[in-house]
Tab-separated table of N, CA, C and O in Angstrom:
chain	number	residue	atom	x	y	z
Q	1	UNK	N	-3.098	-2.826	10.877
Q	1	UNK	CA	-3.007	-3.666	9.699
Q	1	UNK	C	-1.564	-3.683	9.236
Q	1	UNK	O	-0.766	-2.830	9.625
Q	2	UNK	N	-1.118	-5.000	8.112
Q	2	UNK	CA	0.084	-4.863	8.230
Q	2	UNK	C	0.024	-6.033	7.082
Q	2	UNK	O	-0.753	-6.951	6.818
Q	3	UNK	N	1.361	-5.475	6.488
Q	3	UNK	CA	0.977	-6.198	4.966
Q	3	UNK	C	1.355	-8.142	5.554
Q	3	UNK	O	1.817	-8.660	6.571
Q	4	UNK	N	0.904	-8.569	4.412
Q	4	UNK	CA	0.869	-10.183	4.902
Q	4	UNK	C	2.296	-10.675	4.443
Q	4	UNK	O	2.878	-10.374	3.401
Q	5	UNK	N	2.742	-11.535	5.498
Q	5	UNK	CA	3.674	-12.767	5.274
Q	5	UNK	C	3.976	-13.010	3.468
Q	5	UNK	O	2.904	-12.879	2.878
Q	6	UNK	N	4.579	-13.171	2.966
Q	6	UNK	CA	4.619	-13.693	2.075
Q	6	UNK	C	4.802	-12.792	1.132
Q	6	UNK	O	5.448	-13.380	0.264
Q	7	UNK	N	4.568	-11.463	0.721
Q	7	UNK	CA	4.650	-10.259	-0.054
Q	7	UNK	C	6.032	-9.676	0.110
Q	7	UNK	O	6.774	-9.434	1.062
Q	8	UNK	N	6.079	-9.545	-1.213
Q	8	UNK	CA	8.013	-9.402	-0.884
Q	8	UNK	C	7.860	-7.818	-2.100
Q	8	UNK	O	7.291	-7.948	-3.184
Q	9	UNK	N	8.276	-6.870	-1.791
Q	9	UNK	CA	8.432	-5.465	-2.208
Q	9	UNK	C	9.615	-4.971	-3.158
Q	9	UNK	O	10.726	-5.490	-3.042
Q	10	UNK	N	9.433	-4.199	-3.881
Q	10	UNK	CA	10.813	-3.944	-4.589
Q	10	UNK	C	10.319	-2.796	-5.675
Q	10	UNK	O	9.489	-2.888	-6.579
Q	11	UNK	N	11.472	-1.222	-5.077
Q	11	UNK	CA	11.210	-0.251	-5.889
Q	11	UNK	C	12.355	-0.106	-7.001
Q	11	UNK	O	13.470	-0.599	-7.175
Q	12	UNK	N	11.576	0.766	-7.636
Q	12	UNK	CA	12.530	1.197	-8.804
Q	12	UNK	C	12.685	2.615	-8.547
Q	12	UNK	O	12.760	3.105	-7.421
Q	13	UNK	N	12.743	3.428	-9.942
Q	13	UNK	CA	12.680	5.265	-10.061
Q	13	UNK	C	11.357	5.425	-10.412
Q	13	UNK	O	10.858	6.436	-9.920
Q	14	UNK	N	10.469	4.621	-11.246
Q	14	UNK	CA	9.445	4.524	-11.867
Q	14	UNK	C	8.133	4.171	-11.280
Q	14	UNK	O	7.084	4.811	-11.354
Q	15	UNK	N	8.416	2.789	-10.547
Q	15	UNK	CA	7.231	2.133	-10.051
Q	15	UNK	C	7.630	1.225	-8.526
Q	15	UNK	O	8.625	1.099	-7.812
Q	16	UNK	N	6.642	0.866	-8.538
Q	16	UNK	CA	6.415	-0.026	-7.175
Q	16	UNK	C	6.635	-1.602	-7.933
Q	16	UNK	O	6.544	-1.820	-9.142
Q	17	UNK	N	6.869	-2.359	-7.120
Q	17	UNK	CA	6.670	-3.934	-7.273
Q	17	UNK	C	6.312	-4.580	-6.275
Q	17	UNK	O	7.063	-4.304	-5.339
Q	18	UNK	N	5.142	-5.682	-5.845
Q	18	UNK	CA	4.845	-6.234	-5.072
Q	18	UNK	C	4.702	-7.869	-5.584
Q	18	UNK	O	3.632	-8.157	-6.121
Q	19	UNK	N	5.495	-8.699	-5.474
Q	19	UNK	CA	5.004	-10.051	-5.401
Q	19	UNK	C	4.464	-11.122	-4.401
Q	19	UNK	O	4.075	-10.754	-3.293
Q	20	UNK	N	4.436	-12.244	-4.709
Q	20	UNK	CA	4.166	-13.387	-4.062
Q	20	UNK	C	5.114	-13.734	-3.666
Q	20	UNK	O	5.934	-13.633	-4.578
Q	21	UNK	N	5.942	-14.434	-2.074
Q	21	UNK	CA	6.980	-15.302	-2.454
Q	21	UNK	C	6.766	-16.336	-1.604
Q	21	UNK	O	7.736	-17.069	-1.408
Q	22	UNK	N	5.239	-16.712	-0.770
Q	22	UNK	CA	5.117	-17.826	-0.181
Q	22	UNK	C	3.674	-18.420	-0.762
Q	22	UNK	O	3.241	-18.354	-1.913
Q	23	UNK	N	2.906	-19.195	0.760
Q	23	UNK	CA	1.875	-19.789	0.108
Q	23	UNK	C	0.760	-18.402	0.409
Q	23	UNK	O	0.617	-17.952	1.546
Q	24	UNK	N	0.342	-18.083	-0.277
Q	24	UNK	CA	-0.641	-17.143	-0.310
Q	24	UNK	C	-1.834	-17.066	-1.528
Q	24	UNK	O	-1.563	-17.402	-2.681
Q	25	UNK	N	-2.655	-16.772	-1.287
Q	25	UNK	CA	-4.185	-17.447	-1.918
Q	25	UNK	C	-4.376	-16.770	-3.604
Q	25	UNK	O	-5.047	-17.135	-4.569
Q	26	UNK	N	-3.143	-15.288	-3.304
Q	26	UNK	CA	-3.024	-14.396	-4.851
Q	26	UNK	C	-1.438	-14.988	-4.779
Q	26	UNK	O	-0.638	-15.066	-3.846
Q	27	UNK	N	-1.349	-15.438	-6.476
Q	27	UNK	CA	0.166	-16.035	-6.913
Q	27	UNK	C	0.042	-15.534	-8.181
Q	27	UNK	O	-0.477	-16.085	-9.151
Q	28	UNK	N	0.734	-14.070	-8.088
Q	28	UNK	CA	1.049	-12.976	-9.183
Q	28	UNK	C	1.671	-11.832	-8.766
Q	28	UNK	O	1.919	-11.638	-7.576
Q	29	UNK	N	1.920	-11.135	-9.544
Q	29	UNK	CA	2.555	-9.415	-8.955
Q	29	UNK	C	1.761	-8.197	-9.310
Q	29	UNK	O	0.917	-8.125	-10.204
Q	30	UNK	N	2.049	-7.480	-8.694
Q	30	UNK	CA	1.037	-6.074	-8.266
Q	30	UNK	C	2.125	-4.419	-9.000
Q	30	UNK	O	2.962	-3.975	-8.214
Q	31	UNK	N	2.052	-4.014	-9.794
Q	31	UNK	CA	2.863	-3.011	-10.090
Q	31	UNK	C	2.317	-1.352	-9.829
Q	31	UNK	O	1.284	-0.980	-10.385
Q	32	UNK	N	2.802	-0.776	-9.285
Q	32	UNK	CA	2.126	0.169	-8.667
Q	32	UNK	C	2.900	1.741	-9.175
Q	32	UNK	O	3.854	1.789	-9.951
Q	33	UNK	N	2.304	2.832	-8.602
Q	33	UNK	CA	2.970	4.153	-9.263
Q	33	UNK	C	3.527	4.145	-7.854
Q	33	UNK	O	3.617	3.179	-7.096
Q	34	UNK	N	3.970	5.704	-7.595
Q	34	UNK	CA	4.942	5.863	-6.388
Q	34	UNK	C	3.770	5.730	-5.006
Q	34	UNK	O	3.926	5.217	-3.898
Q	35	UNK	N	2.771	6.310	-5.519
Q	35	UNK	CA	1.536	6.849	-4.293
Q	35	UNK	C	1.176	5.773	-3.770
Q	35	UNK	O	0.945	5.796	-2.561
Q	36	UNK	N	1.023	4.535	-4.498
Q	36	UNK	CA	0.354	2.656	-3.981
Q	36	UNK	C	1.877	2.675	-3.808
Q	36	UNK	O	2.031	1.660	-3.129
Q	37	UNK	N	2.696	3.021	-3.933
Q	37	UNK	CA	4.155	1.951	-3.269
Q	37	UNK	C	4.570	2.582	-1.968
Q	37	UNK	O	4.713	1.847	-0.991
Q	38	UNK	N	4.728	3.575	-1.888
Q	38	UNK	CA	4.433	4.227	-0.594
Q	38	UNK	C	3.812	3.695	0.814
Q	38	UNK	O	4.260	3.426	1.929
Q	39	UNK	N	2.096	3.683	-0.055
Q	39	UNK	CA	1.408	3.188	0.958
Q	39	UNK	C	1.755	1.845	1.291
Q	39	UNK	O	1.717	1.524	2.479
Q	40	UNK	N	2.172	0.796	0.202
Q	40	UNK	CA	2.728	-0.588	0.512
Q	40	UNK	C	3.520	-0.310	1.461
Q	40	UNK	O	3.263	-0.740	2.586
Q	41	UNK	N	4.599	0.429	1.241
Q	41	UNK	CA	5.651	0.495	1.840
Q	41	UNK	C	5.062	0.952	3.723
Q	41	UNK	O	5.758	0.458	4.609
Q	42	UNK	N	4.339	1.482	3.988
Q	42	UNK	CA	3.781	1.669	5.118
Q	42	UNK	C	3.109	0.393	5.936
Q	42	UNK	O	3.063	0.257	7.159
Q	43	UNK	N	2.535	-0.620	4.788
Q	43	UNK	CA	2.111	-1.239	5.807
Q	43	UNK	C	3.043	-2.426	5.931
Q	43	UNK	O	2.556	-3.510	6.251
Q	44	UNK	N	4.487	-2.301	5.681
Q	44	UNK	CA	5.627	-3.116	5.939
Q	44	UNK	C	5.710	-2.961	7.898
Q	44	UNK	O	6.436	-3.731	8.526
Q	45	UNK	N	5.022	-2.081	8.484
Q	45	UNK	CA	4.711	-1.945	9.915
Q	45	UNK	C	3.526	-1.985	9.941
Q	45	UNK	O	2.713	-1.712	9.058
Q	46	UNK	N	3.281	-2.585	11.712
Q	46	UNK	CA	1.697	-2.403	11.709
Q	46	UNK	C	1.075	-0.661	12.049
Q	46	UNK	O	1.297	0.058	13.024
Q	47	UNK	N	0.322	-0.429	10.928
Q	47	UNK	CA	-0.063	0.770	11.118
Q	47	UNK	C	-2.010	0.819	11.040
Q	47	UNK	O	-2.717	-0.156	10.785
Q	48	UNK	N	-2.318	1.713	11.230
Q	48	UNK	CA	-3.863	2.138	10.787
Q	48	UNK	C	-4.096	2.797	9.775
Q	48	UNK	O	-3.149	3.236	9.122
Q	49	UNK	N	-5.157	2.988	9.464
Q	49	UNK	CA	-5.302	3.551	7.922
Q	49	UNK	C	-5.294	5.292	8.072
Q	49	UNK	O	-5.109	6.045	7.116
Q	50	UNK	N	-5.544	5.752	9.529
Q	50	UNK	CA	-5.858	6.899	9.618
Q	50	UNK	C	-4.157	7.055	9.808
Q	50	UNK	O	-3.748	8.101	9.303
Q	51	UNK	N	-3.060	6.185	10.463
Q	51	UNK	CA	-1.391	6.792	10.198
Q	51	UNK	C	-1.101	6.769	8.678
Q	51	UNK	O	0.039	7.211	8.535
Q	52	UNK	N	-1.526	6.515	7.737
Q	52	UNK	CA	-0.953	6.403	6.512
Q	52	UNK	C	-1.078	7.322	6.166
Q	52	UNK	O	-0.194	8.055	5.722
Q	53	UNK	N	-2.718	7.651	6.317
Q	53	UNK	CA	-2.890	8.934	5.826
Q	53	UNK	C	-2.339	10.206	6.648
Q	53	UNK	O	-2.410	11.355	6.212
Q	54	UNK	N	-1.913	9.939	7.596
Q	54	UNK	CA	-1.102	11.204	8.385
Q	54	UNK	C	0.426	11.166	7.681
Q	54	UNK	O	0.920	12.280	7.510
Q	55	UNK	N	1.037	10.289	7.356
Q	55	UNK	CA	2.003	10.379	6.697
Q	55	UNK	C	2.175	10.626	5.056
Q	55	UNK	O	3.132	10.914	4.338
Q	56	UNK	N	0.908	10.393	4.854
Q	56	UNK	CA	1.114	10.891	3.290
Q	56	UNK	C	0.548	12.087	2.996
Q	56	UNK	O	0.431	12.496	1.841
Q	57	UNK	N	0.146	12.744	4.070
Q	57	UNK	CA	-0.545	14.684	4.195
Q	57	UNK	C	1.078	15.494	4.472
Q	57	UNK	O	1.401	16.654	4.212
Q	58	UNK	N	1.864	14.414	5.071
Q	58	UNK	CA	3.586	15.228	5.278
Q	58	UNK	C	4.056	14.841	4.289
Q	58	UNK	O	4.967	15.659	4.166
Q	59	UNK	N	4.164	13.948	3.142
Q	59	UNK	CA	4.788	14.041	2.246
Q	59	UNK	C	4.223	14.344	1.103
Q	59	UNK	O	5.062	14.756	0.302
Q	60	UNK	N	2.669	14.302	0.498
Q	60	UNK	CA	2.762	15.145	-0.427
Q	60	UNK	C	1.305	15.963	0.061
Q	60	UNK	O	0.368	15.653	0.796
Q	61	UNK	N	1.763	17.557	-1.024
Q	61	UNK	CA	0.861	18.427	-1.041
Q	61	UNK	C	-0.897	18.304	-1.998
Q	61	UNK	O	-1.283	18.684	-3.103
Q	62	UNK	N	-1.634	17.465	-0.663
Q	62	UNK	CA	-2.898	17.226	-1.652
Q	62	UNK	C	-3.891	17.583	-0.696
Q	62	UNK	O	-3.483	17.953	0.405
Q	63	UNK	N	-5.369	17.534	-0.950
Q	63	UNK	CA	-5.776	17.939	0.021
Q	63	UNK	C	-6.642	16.531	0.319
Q	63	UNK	O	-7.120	15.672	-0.423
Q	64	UNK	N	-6.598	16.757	2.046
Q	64	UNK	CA	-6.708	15.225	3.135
Q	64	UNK	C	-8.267	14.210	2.025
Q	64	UNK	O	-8.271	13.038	1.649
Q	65	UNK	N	-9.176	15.130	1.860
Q	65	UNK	CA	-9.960	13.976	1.166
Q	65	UNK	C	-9.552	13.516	0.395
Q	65	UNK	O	-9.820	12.320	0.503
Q	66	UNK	N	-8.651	13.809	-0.957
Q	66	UNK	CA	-8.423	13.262	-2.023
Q	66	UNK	C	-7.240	11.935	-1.426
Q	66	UNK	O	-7.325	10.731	-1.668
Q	67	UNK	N	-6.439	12.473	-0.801
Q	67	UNK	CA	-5.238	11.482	-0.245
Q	67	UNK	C	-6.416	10.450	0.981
Q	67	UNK	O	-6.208	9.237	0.956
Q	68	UNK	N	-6.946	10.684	1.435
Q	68	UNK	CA	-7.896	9.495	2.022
Q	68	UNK	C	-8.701	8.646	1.014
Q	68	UNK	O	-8.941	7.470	1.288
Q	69	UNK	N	-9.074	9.129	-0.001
Q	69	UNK	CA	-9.878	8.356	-0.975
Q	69	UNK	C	-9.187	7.581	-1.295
Q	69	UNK	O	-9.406	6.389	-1.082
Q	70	UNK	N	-7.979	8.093	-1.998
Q	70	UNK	CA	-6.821	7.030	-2.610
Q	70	UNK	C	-6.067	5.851	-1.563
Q	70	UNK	O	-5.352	4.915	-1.920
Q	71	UNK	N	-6.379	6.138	-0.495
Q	71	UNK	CA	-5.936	5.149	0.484
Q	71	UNK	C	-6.579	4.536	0.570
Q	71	UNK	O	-6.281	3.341	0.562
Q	72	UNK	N	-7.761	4.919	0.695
Q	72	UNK	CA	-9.188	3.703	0.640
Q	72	UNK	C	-8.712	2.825	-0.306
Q	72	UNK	O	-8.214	1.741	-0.003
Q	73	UNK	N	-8.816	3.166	-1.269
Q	73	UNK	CA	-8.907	2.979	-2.996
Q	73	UNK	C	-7.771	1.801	-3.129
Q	73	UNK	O	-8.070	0.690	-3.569
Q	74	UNK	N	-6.355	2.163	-2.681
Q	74	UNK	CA	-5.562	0.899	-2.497
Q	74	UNK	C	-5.583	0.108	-1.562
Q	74	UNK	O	-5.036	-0.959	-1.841
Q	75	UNK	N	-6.104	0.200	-0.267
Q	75	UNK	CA	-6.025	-0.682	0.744
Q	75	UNK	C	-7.163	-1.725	0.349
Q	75	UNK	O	-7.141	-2.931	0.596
Q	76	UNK	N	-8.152	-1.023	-0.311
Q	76	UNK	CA	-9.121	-2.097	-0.990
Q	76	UNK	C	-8.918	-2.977	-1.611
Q	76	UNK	O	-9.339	-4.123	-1.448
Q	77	UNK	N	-8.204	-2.549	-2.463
Q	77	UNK	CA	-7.071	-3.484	-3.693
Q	77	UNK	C	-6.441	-4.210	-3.146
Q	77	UNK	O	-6.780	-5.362	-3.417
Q	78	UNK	N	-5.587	-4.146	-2.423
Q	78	UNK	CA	-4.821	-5.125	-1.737
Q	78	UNK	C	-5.577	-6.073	-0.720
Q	78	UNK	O	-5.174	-7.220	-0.528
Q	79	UNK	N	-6.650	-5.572	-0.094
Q	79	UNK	CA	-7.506	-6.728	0.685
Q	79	UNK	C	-7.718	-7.591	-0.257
Q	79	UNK	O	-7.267	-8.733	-0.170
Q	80	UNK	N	-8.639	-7.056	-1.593
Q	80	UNK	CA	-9.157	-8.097	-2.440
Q	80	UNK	C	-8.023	-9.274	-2.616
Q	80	UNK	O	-8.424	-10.437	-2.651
Q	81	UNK	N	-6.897	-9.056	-2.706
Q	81	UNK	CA	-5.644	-10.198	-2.983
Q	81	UNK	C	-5.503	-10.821	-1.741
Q	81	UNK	O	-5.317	-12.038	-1.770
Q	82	UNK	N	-5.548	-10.284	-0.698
Q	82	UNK	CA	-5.639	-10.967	0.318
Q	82	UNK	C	-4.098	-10.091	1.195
Q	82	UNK	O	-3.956	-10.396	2.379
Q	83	UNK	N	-3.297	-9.313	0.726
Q	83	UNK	CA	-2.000	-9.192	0.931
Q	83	UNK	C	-2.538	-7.984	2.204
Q	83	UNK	O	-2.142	-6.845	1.958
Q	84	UNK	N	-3.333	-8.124	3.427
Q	84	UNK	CA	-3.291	-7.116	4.148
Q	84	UNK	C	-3.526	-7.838	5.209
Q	84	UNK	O	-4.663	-8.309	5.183
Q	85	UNK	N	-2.760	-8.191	6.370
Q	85	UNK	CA	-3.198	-8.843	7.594
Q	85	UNK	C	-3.796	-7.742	8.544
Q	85	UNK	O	-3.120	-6.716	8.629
Q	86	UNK	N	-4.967	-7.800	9.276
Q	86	UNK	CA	-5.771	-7.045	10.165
Q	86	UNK	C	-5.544	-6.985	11.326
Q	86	UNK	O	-6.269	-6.317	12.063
């Protein structure tokens, strides 16, 4: 999976930013904490859901169910907008 065409990214110190910048079916922005910008930031490659979560067990100290839930939890979110190509 791999984020869609048209989603254009942008961090701060604070938060995540995700907008629109083509034709795409969600025309709004997505503001996120570091943990959803991260994972955005991952699927800027095509990855699987089980590499995200291998990369976010090396960067922070949580334990694998809770950091899999929350991946669920945003990759869901972002399907619903449509911003996740398969």
């Amino acid at each position: 999976m791999k984020l869609k065409e048209g989603f254009i990214t942008h961090e701060s110190a604070s938060e995540h930013i995700t907008v629109t910048a083509g034709n795409t079916a969600f025309n709004g922005m997505v503001r996120s904490n570091q943990t959803a910008g991260f994972i955005i930031e991952c699927l800027k490659n095509d990855v699987t859901r089980e590499d995200i979560v291998a990369k976010m067990l090396e960067k922070y100290d949580a334990p694998e169910e809770q950091i899999t839930k929350d991946v669920n939890n945003i990759l869901e979110q972002l399907c619903r907008i449509g911003a996740i190509d398969d």
